[in-house]
């Protein structure tokens, strides 16, 4: 990016920051009437009347995710791209070290046919696979919900249990600890092996670490991104995926030298 490009970018940044600041000030002045605003735009965290999402500072929430209303996310948990957690008529709680993967939906129920109040509670070190649907259910610690699975109202997934990908778990079903359930409707398939139980815990750790990398990448400034592009041009002729297809192994320098035409991004 040349000098002119940087100047234009800086002016645009100042204008946007000023606009956002004015928007926040206007929202404060509107107070309790803020929800009547007609302008609709994506917000990662959105209050609903007096219900405000509470997210631990160490948790990662992807920019395209939506947390609405009474939603609590614990430390080192991650809410991935395209997820919707809607705590409007009841609450959603997510423990520590849990990952809710891309395009998953978590919702609640004010009551069901039996008159029960049904928040959604997800415990610690839980993995919820891509595009899963959790509705008014309880998911205990160290459990695994497969991709595309659906857990309906009143379902209880006990500690160290697993729901297979694509399964539909009917209302008020309790899945005992150490079991795998799958199918439509979901039924008992078999007992989990010791390796699978260990995998559930390791999966949560892996996603917690991966979330830190995504959080760092999302936090980078434009200058930082442009600086890394220059380094890649200098030290990598092809990306890793291209190299792996060709079976090429390239040596990565232990310490990258800064090219002459690159400027170190300013510290925030």
PDB file of C-alpha atoms in Angstrom:
ATOM      1  CA  UNK A   1       0.000   0.000   0.000  1.00  0.00           C
ATOM      2  CA  UNK A   2       1.517   3.312  -1.114  1.00  0.00           C
ATOM      3  CA  UNK A   3       1.510   6.648   0.697  1.00  0.00           C
ATOM      4  CA  UNK A   4      -1.660   7.820  -1.037  1.00  0.00           C
ATOM      5  CA  UNK A   5      -3.408   4.542  -0.271  1.00  0.00           C
ATOM      6  CA  UNK A   6      -2.484   4.798   3.400  1.00  0.00           C
ATOM      7  CA  UNK A   7      -3.751   8.373   3.567  1.00  0.00           C
ATOM      8  CA  UNK A   8      -7.095   7.405   2.000  1.00  0.00           C
ATOM      9  CA  UNK A   9      -7.375   4.420   4.336  1.00  0.00           C
ATOM     10  CA  UNK A  10      -6.652   6.642   7.371  1.00  0.00           C
ATOM     11  CA  UNK A  11      -9.326   9.179   6.367  1.00  0.00           C
ATOM     12  CA  UNK A  12     -11.848   6.394   5.867  1.00  0.00           C
ATOM     13  CA  UNK A  13     -10.937   4.938   9.249  1.00  0.00           C
ATOM     14  CA  UNK A  14     -11.441   8.288  11.004  1.00  0.00           C
ATOM     15  CA  UNK A  15     -14.825   8.798   9.331  1.00  0.00           C
ATOM     16  CA  UNK A  16     -16.023   5.331  10.323  1.00  0.00           C
ATOM     17  CA  UNK A  17     -14.760   5.698  13.895  1.00  0.00           C
ATOM     18  CA  UNK A  18     -16.522   9.055  14.195  1.00  0.00           C
ATOM     19  CA  UNK A  19     -19.740   7.549  12.844  1.00  0.00           C
ATOM     20  CA  UNK A  20     -19.557   4.616  15.252  1.00  0.00           C
ATOM     21  CA  UNK A  21     -18.898   6.945  18.173  1.00  0.00           C
ATOM     22  CA  UNK A  22     -21.921   9.056  17.255  1.00  0.00           C
ATOM     23  CA  UNK A  23     -24.036   5.914  16.894  1.00  0.00           C
ATOM     24  CA  UNK A  24     -23.033   4.744  20.383  1.00  0.00           C
ATOM     25  CA  UNK A  25     -23.798   8.176  21.839  1.00  0.00           C
ATOM     26  CA  UNK A  26     -27.191   8.219  20.131  1.00  0.00           C
ATOM     27  CA  UNK A  27     -27.962   4.740  21.474  1.00  0.00           C
ATOM     28  CA  UNK A  28     -27.207   5.873  25.024  1.00  0.00           C
ATOM     29  CA  UNK A  29     -29.459   8.885  24.616  1.00  0.00           C
ATOM     30  CA  UNK A  30     -32.285   6.659  23.332  1.00  0.00           C
ATOM     31  CA  UNK A  31     -31.951   4.477  26.430  1.00  0.00           C
ATOM     32  CA  UNK A  32     -34.753   1.927  26.793  1.00  0.00           C
ATOM     33  CA  UNK A  33     -36.224   2.991  23.449  1.00  0.00           C
ATOM     34  CA  UNK A  34     -33.168   1.772  21.526  1.00  0.00           C
ATOM     35  CA  UNK A  35     -34.964  -1.438  20.486  1.00  0.00           C
ATOM     36  CA  UNK A  36     -37.454   0.623  18.442  1.00  0.00           C
ATOM     37  CA  UNK A  37     -34.708   1.647  16.009  1.00  0.00           C
ATOM     38  CA  UNK A  38     -35.703   0.766  12.423  1.00  0.00           C
ATOM     39  CA  UNK A  39     -32.157   0.453  11.095  1.00  0.00           C
ATOM     40  CA  UNK A  40     -31.108  -3.196  11.114  1.00  0.00           C
ATOM     41  CA  UNK A  41     -27.501  -4.308  10.822  1.00  0.00           C
ATOM     42  CA  UNK A  42     -25.442  -7.239  11.976  1.00  0.00           C
ATOM     43  CA  UNK A  43     -24.188  -7.034  15.531  1.00  0.00           C
ATOM     44  CA  UNK A  44     -22.219  -9.865  17.093  1.00  0.00           C
ATOM     45  CA  UNK A  45     -23.600  -9.072  20.558  1.00  0.00           C
ATOM     46  CA  UNK A  46     -27.140  -7.730  20.691  1.00  0.00           C
ATOM     47  CA  UNK A  47     -29.162  -6.867  23.759  1.00  0.00           C
ATOM     48  CA  UNK A  48     -32.889  -7.519  23.813  1.00  0.00           C
ATOM     49  CA  UNK A  49     -34.663  -5.100  26.167  1.00  0.00           C
ATOM     50  CA  UNK A  50     -32.869  -5.635  29.505  1.00  0.00           C
ATOM     51  CA  UNK A  51     -31.201  -8.905  28.454  1.00  0.00           C
ATOM     52  CA  UNK A  52     -27.541  -8.467  27.531  1.00  0.00           C
ATOM     53  CA  UNK A  53     -25.044 -11.157  26.421  1.00  0.00           C
ATOM     54  CA  UNK A  54     -22.162 -11.764  28.830  1.00  0.00           C
ATOM     55  CA  UNK A  55     -18.982 -13.104  27.196  1.00  0.00           C
ATOM     56  CA  UNK A  56     -15.758 -13.831  29.067  1.00  0.00           C
ATOM     57  CA  UNK A  57     -12.769 -11.856  27.810  1.00  0.00           C
ATOM     58  CA  UNK A  58     -10.870 -15.036  26.948  1.00  0.00           C
ATOM     59  CA  UNK A  59     -13.705 -16.427  24.789  1.00  0.00           C
ATOM     60  CA  UNK A  60     -13.713 -16.110  21.003  1.00  0.00           C
ATOM     61  CA  UNK A  61     -16.857 -14.996  19.201  1.00  0.00           C
ATOM     62  CA  UNK A  62     -16.518 -14.941  15.410  1.00  0.00           C
ATOM     63  CA  UNK A  63     -17.460 -11.659  13.676  1.00  0.00           C
ATOM     64  CA  UNK A  64     -20.346 -13.266  11.781  1.00  0.00           C
ATOM     65  CA  UNK A  65     -21.863 -14.982  14.840  1.00  0.00           C
ATOM     66  CA  UNK A  66     -24.913 -13.552  16.646  1.00  0.00           C
ATOM     67  CA  UNK A  67     -25.423 -13.672  20.412  1.00  0.00           C
ATOM     68  CA  UNK A  68     -28.793 -12.217  21.315  1.00  0.00           C
ATOM     69  CA  UNK A  69     -30.283 -11.510  24.729  1.00  0.00           C
ATOM     70  CA  UNK A  70     -29.657 -13.635  27.827  1.00  0.00           C
ATOM     71  CA  UNK A  71     -26.558 -15.549  26.699  1.00  0.00           C
ATOM     72  CA  UNK A  72     -23.567 -16.341  28.913  1.00  0.00           C
ATOM     73  CA  UNK A  73     -20.290 -17.663  27.452  1.00  0.00           C
ATOM     74  CA  UNK A  74     -17.558 -18.887  29.802  1.00  0.00           C
ATOM     75  CA  UNK A  75     -13.790 -18.603  29.619  1.00  0.00           C
ATOM     76  CA  UNK A  76     -11.838 -20.103  26.705  1.00  0.00           C
ATOM     77  CA  UNK A  77     -15.023 -21.075  24.885  1.00  0.00           C
ATOM     78  CA  UNK A  78     -15.548 -20.324  21.192  1.00  0.00           C
ATOM     79  CA  UNK A  79     -18.574 -19.433  19.093  1.00  0.00           C
ATOM     80  CA  UNK A  80     -17.709 -19.916  15.435  1.00  0.00           C
ATOM     81  CA  UNK A  81     -18.700 -18.283  12.151  1.00  0.00           C
ATOM     82  CA  UNK A  82     -22.385 -18.079  11.330  1.00  0.00           C
ATOM     83  CA  UNK A  83     -23.641 -19.335  14.706  1.00  0.00           C
ATOM     84  CA  UNK A  84     -26.833 -17.933  16.226  1.00  0.00           C
ATOM     85  CA  UNK A  85     -27.430 -18.096  19.988  1.00  0.00           C
ATOM     86  CA  UNK A  86     -30.814 -16.542  20.708  1.00  0.00           C
ATOM     87  CA  UNK A  87     -31.635 -16.124  24.383  1.00  0.00           C
ATOM     88  CA  UNK A  88     -34.859 -14.173  24.044  1.00  0.00           C
ATOM     89  CA  UNK A  89     -37.645 -16.021  25.901  1.00  0.00           C
ATOM     90  CA  UNK A  90     -35.201 -17.874  28.150  1.00  0.00           C
ATOM     91  CA  UNK A  91     -31.477 -18.126  28.913  1.00  0.00           C
ATOM     92  CA  UNK A  92     -28.507 -19.844  27.285  1.00  0.00           C
ATOM     93  CA  UNK A  93     -25.446 -20.720  29.360  1.00  0.00           C
ATOM     94  CA  UNK A  94     -22.176 -22.096  27.991  1.00  0.00           C
ATOM     95  CA  UNK A  95     -19.390 -23.251  30.282  1.00  0.00           C
ATOM     96  CA  UNK A  96     -15.608 -23.083  29.913  1.00  0.00           C
ATOM     97  CA  UNK A  97     -13.549 -24.540  27.071  1.00  0.00           C
ATOM     98  CA  UNK A  98     -16.624 -25.340  24.961  1.00  0.00           C
ATOM     99  CA  UNK A  99     -16.832 -24.865  21.187  1.00  0.00           C
ATOM    100  CA  UNK A 100     -20.004 -24.199  19.192  1.00  0.00           C
ATOM    101  CA  UNK A 101     -18.932 -24.766  15.603  1.00  0.00           C
ATOM    102  CA  UNK A 102     -19.888 -22.951  12.405  1.00  0.00           C
ATOM    103  CA  UNK A 103     -23.565 -22.368  11.501  1.00  0.00           C
ATOM    104  CA  UNK A 104     -24.926 -24.005  14.666  1.00  0.00           C
ATOM    105  CA  UNK A 105     -28.159 -22.758  16.224  1.00  0.00           C
ATOM    106  CA  UNK A 106     -28.871 -22.604  19.956  1.00  0.00           C
ATOM    107  CA  UNK A 107     -32.311 -21.506  21.113  1.00  0.00           C
ATOM    108  CA  UNK A 108     -34.586 -21.885  24.147  1.00  0.00           C
ATOM    109  CA  UNK A 109     -38.238 -22.417  25.063  1.00  0.00           C
ATOM    110  CA  UNK A 110     -40.421 -20.469  27.456  1.00  0.00           C
ATOM    111  CA  UNK A 111     -42.298 -23.687  28.145  1.00  0.00           C
ATOM    112  CA  UNK A 112     -43.191 -26.930  26.409  1.00  0.00           C
ATOM    113  CA  UNK A 113     -46.321 -29.156  26.330  1.00  0.00           C
ATOM    114  CA  UNK A 114     -45.667 -30.336  29.880  1.00  0.00           C
ATOM    115  CA  UNK A 115     -45.317 -26.739  31.071  1.00  0.00           C
ATOM    116  CA  UNK A 116     -41.600 -26.959  31.871  1.00  0.00           C
ATOM    117  CA  UNK A 117     -39.349 -23.906  31.627  1.00  0.00           C
ATOM    118  CA  UNK A 118     -36.598 -24.815  29.179  1.00  0.00           C
ATOM    119  CA  UNK A 119     -33.398 -22.790  29.039  1.00  0.00           C
ATOM    120  CA  UNK A 120     -30.430 -24.287  27.189  1.00  0.00           C
ATOM    121  CA  UNK A 121     -27.473 -25.279  29.317  1.00  0.00           C
ATOM    122  CA  UNK A 122     -24.174 -26.403  27.769  1.00  0.00           C
ATOM    123  CA  UNK A 123     -21.407 -27.482  30.134  1.00  0.00           C
ATOM    124  CA  UNK A 124     -17.609 -27.390  30.123  1.00  0.00           C
ATOM    125  CA  UNK A 125     -15.310 -28.810  27.407  1.00  0.00           C
ATOM    126  CA  UNK A 126     -18.208 -29.643  25.089  1.00  0.00           C
ATOM    127  CA  UNK A 127     -17.857 -29.935  21.313  1.00  0.00           C
ATOM    128  CA  UNK A 128     -20.901 -29.031  19.216  1.00  0.00           C
ATOM    129  CA  UNK A 129     -20.270 -29.879  15.561  1.00  0.00           C
ATOM    130  CA  UNK A 130     -21.040 -27.739  12.508  1.00  0.00           C
ATOM    131  CA  UNK A 131     -24.708 -26.929  11.806  1.00  0.00           C
ATOM    132  CA  UNK A 132     -26.067 -28.599  14.935  1.00  0.00           C
ATOM    133  CA  UNK A 133     -29.373 -27.425  16.462  1.00  0.00           C
ATOM    134  CA  UNK A 134     -29.801 -27.323  20.238  1.00  0.00           C
ATOM    135  CA  UNK A 135     -33.223 -26.273  21.533  1.00  0.00           C
ATOM    136  CA  UNK A 136     -34.200 -26.049  25.195  1.00  0.00           C
ATOM    137  CA  UNK A 137     -31.882 -28.889  26.189  1.00  0.00           C
ATOM    138  CA  UNK A 138     -29.140 -29.723  28.705  1.00  0.00           C
ATOM    139  CA  UNK A 139     -25.706 -30.791  27.497  1.00  0.00           C
ATOM    140  CA  UNK A 140     -23.415 -31.791  30.336  1.00  0.00           C
ATOM    141  CA  UNK A 141     -19.612 -31.588  30.597  1.00  0.00           C
ATOM    142  CA  UNK A 142     -17.243 -33.311  28.141  1.00  0.00           C
ATOM    143  CA  UNK A 143     -19.901 -34.349  25.648  1.00  0.00           C
ATOM    144  CA  UNK A 144     -19.855 -34.423  21.856  1.00  0.00           C
ATOM    145  CA  UNK A 145     -22.679 -33.395  19.499  1.00  0.00           C
ATOM    146  CA  UNK A 146     -21.983 -34.437  15.916  1.00  0.00           C
ATOM    147  CA  UNK A 147     -22.351 -32.294  12.808  1.00  0.00           C
ATOM    148  CA  UNK A 148     -25.940 -31.592  11.797  1.00  0.00           C
ATOM    149  CA  UNK A 149     -27.416 -33.244  14.896  1.00  0.00           C
ATOM    150  CA  UNK A 150     -30.637 -31.883  16.455  1.00  0.00           C
ATOM    151  CA  UNK A 151     -31.434 -31.974  20.175  1.00  0.00           C
ATOM    152  CA  UNK A 152     -35.055 -31.078  20.908  1.00  0.00           C
ATOM    153  CA  UNK A 153     -36.787 -29.698  24.022  1.00  0.00           C
ATOM    154  CA  UNK A 154     -35.988 -31.413  27.294  1.00  0.00           C
ATOM    155  CA  UNK A 155     -33.136 -33.575  25.987  1.00  0.00           C
ATOM    156  CA  UNK A 156     -30.405 -34.325  28.529  1.00  0.00           C
ATOM    157  CA  UNK A 157     -27.005 -35.425  27.236  1.00  0.00           C
ATOM    158  CA  UNK A 158     -25.120 -36.781  30.222  1.00  0.00           C
ATOM    159  CA  UNK A 159     -21.398 -36.337  30.857  1.00  0.00           C
ATOM    160  CA  UNK A 160     -19.067 -38.058  28.358  1.00  0.00           C
ATOM    161  CA  UNK A 161     -21.901 -39.080  26.018  1.00  0.00           C
ATOM    162  CA  UNK A 162     -22.022 -38.611  22.247  1.00  0.00           C
ATOM    163  CA  UNK A 163     -24.690 -37.838  19.638  1.00  0.00           C
ATOM    164  CA  UNK A 164     -23.721 -39.003  16.147  1.00  0.00           C
ATOM    165  CA  UNK A 165     -23.721 -36.693  13.134  1.00  0.00           C
ATOM    166  CA  UNK A 166     -27.153 -36.076  11.632  1.00  0.00           C
ATOM    167  CA  UNK A 167     -29.042 -37.599  14.574  1.00  0.00           C
ATOM    168  CA  UNK A 168     -32.463 -36.337  15.701  1.00  0.00           C
ATOM    169  CA  UNK A 169     -32.904 -36.690  19.456  1.00  0.00           C
ATOM    170  CA  UNK A 170     -36.585 -36.547  20.384  1.00  0.00           C
ATOM    171  CA  UNK A 171     -38.085 -34.468  23.194  1.00  0.00           C
ATOM    172  CA  UNK A 172     -37.288 -35.391  26.808  1.00  0.00           C
ATOM    173  CA  UNK A 173     -34.774 -38.091  25.812  1.00  0.00           C
ATOM    174  CA  UNK A 174     -31.973 -38.759  28.299  1.00  0.00           C
ATOM    175  CA  UNK A 175     -28.735 -40.119  26.831  1.00  0.00           C
ATOM    176  CA  UNK A 176     -26.724 -41.854  29.567  1.00  0.00           C
ATOM    177  CA  UNK A 177     -23.042 -41.228  30.188  1.00  0.00           C
ATOM    178  CA  UNK A 178     -20.646 -43.236  28.034  1.00  0.00           C
ATOM    179  CA  UNK A 179     -23.122 -44.020  25.237  1.00  0.00           C
ATOM    180  CA  UNK A 180     -23.323 -43.156  21.537  1.00  0.00           C
ATOM    181  CA  UNK A 181     -26.768 -42.432  20.083  1.00  0.00           C
ATOM    182  CA  UNK A 182     -27.558 -41.913  16.419  1.00  0.00           C
ATOM    183  CA  UNK A 183     -30.254 -42.082  13.749  1.00  0.00           C
ATOM    184  CA  UNK A 184     -33.657 -40.471  13.184  1.00  0.00           C
ATOM    185  CA  UNK A 185     -35.099 -40.798  15.737  1.00  0.00           C
ATOM    186  CA  UNK A 186     -31.887 -41.295  17.712  1.00  0.00           C
ATOM    187  CA  UNK A 187     -31.403 -44.631  19.446  1.00  0.00           C
ATOM    188  CA  UNK A 188     -28.647 -46.287  21.452  1.00  0.00           C
ATOM    189  CA  UNK A 189     -25.873 -47.539  19.160  1.00  0.00           C
ATOM    190  CA  UNK A 190     -23.086 -48.700  21.463  1.00  0.00           C
ATOM    191  CA  UNK A 191     -20.836 -47.783  24.356  1.00  0.00           C
ATOM    192  CA  UNK A 192     -18.020 -45.276  23.863  1.00  0.00           C
ATOM    193  CA  UNK A 193     -14.475 -46.634  23.885  1.00  0.00           C
ATOM    194  CA  UNK A 194     -11.805 -45.190  26.156  1.00  0.00           C
ATOM    195  CA  UNK A 195     -10.120 -43.683  23.081  1.00  0.00           C
ATOM    196  CA  UNK A 196     -13.334 -41.929  22.069  1.00  0.00           C
ATOM    197  CA  UNK A 197     -13.840 -40.518  25.558  1.00  0.00           C
ATOM    198  CA  UNK A 198     -10.274 -39.170  25.471  1.00  0.00           C
ATOM    199  CA  UNK A 199     -10.927 -37.734  22.008  1.00  0.00           C
ATOM    200  CA  UNK A 200     -13.894 -35.707  23.315  1.00  0.00           C
ATOM    201  CA  UNK A 201     -11.663 -33.918  25.828  1.00  0.00           C
ATOM    202  CA  UNK A 202      -8.866 -33.473  23.276  1.00  0.00           C
ATOM    203  CA  UNK A 203     -11.292 -32.066  20.702  1.00  0.00           C
ATOM    204  CA  UNK A 204     -12.308 -29.324  23.121  1.00  0.00           C
ATOM    205  CA  UNK A 205      -8.648 -28.477  23.800  1.00  0.00           C
ATOM    206  CA  UNK A 206      -7.844 -28.411  20.083  1.00  0.00           C
ATOM    207  CA  UNK A 207     -10.685 -25.996  19.361  1.00  0.00           C
ATOM    208  CA  UNK A 208      -9.740 -23.795  22.290  1.00  0.00           C
ATOM    209  CA  UNK A 209      -6.232 -23.450  20.842  1.00  0.00           C
ATOM    210  CA  UNK A 210      -7.535 -22.923  17.309  1.00  0.00           C
ATOM    211  CA  UNK A 211      -9.887 -20.215  18.571  1.00  0.00           C
ATOM    212  CA  UNK A 212      -6.912 -18.263  19.924  1.00  0.00           C
ATOM    213  CA  UNK A 213      -5.344 -18.269  16.453  1.00  0.00           C
ATOM    214  CA  UNK A 214      -8.588 -17.025  14.872  1.00  0.00           C
ATOM    215  CA  UNK A 215      -8.999 -14.360  17.554  1.00  0.00           C
ATOM    216  CA  UNK A 216      -5.463 -13.107  16.893  1.00  0.00           C
ATOM    217  CA  UNK A 217      -6.050 -13.048  13.126  1.00  0.00           C
ATOM    218  CA  UNK A 218      -9.337 -11.175  13.475  1.00  0.00           C
ATOM    219  CA  UNK A 219      -7.677  -8.613  15.734  1.00  0.00           C
ATOM    220  CA  UNK A 220      -4.961  -7.720  13.218  1.00  0.00           C
ATOM    221  CA  UNK A 221      -4.903  -4.253  11.728  1.00  0.00           C
ATOM    222  CA  UNK A 222      -4.762  -3.643   7.998  1.00  0.00           C
ATOM    223  CA  UNK A 223      -1.107  -2.653   8.362  1.00  0.00           C
ATOM    224  CA  UNK A 224      -0.365  -5.963  10.062  1.00  0.00           C
ATOM    225  CA  UNK A 225      -2.077  -7.948   7.326  1.00  0.00           C
ATOM    226  CA  UNK A 226      -0.241  -6.055   4.564  1.00  0.00           C
ATOM    227  CA  UNK A 227       3.077  -6.552   6.358  1.00  0.00           C
ATOM    228  CA  UNK A 228       2.545 -10.326   6.472  1.00  0.00           C
ATOM    229  CA  UNK A 229       1.684 -10.367   2.762  1.00  0.00           C
ATOM    230  CA  UNK A 230       5.089  -8.896   1.961  1.00  0.00           C
ATOM    231  CA  UNK A 231       6.802 -11.564   4.078  1.00  0.00           C
ATOM    232  CA  UNK A 232       4.881 -14.340   2.346  1.00  0.00           C
ATOM    233  CA  UNK A 233       5.861 -13.018  -1.081  1.00  0.00           C
ATOM    234  CA  UNK A 234       9.500 -13.033  -0.090  1.00  0.00           C
ATOM    235  CA  UNK A 235       9.676 -16.441   1.578  1.00  0.00           C
ATOM    236  CA  UNK A 236       6.953 -18.587   0.003  1.00  0.00           C
ATOM    237  CA  UNK A 237       6.582 -19.166  -3.725  1.00  0.00           C
ATOM    238  CA  UNK A 238       3.483 -21.335  -3.147  1.00  0.00           C
ATOM    239  CA  UNK A 239       1.175 -21.857  -0.203  1.00  0.00           C
ATOM    240  CA  UNK A 240       1.292 -24.987   1.962  1.00  0.00           C
ATOM    241  CA  UNK A 241      -1.777 -26.562   0.352  1.00  0.00           C
ATOM    242  CA  UNK A 242      -0.212 -26.262  -3.103  1.00  0.00           C
ATOM    243  CA  UNK A 243       3.060 -27.718  -1.809  1.00  0.00           C
ATOM    244  CA  UNK A 244       1.306 -30.652  -0.117  1.00  0.00           C
ATOM    245  CA  UNK A 245      -0.453 -31.606  -3.378  1.00  0.00           C
ATOM    246  CA  UNK A 246       2.906 -31.697  -5.129  1.00  0.00           C
ATOM    247  CA  UNK A 247       4.657 -33.444  -2.264  1.00  0.00           C
ATOM    248  CA  UNK A 248       7.105 -30.550  -1.904  1.00  0.00           C
ATOM    249  CA  UNK A 249       8.702 -29.837   1.459  1.00  0.00           C
ATOM    250  CA  UNK A 250      10.186 -26.372   1.868  1.00  0.00           C
ATOM    251  CA  UNK A 251      12.413 -25.219   4.665  1.00  0.00           C
ATOM    252  CA  UNK A 252      10.877 -22.459   6.764  1.00  0.00           C
ATOM    253  CA  UNK A 253      13.379 -19.892   8.016  1.00  0.00           C
ATOM    254  CA  UNK A 254      13.627 -19.919  11.807  1.00  0.00           C
ATOM    255  CA  UNK A 255      13.706 -16.137  11.773  1.00  0.00           C
ATOM    256  CA  UNK A 256      12.222 -14.117   8.958  1.00  0.00           C
ATOM    257  CA  UNK A 257      14.299 -11.188   7.777  1.00  0.00           C
ATOM    258  CA  UNK A 258      12.278  -8.069   7.093  1.00  0.00           C
ATOM    259  CA  UNK A 259      12.408  -7.072   3.408  1.00  0.00           C
ATOM    260  CA  UNK A 260      13.776  -3.627   2.591  1.00  0.00           C
ATOM    261  CA  UNK A 261      10.447  -2.443   1.166  1.00  0.00           C
ATOM    262  CA  UNK A 262       8.400  -3.548   4.172  1.00  0.00           C
ATOM    263  CA  UNK A 263       7.581  -1.328   7.100  1.00  0.00           C
ATOM    264  CA  UNK A 264       6.933  -2.758  10.523  1.00  0.00           C
ATOM    265  CA  UNK A 265       3.294  -2.085  11.560  1.00  0.00           C
ATOM    266  CA  UNK A 266       2.938   0.457  14.302  1.00  0.00           C
ATOM    267  CA  UNK A 267       2.118  -0.851  17.728  1.00  0.00           C
ATOM    268  CA  UNK A 268      -1.477  -0.323  18.794  1.00  0.00           C
TER     269      UNK A 268
END
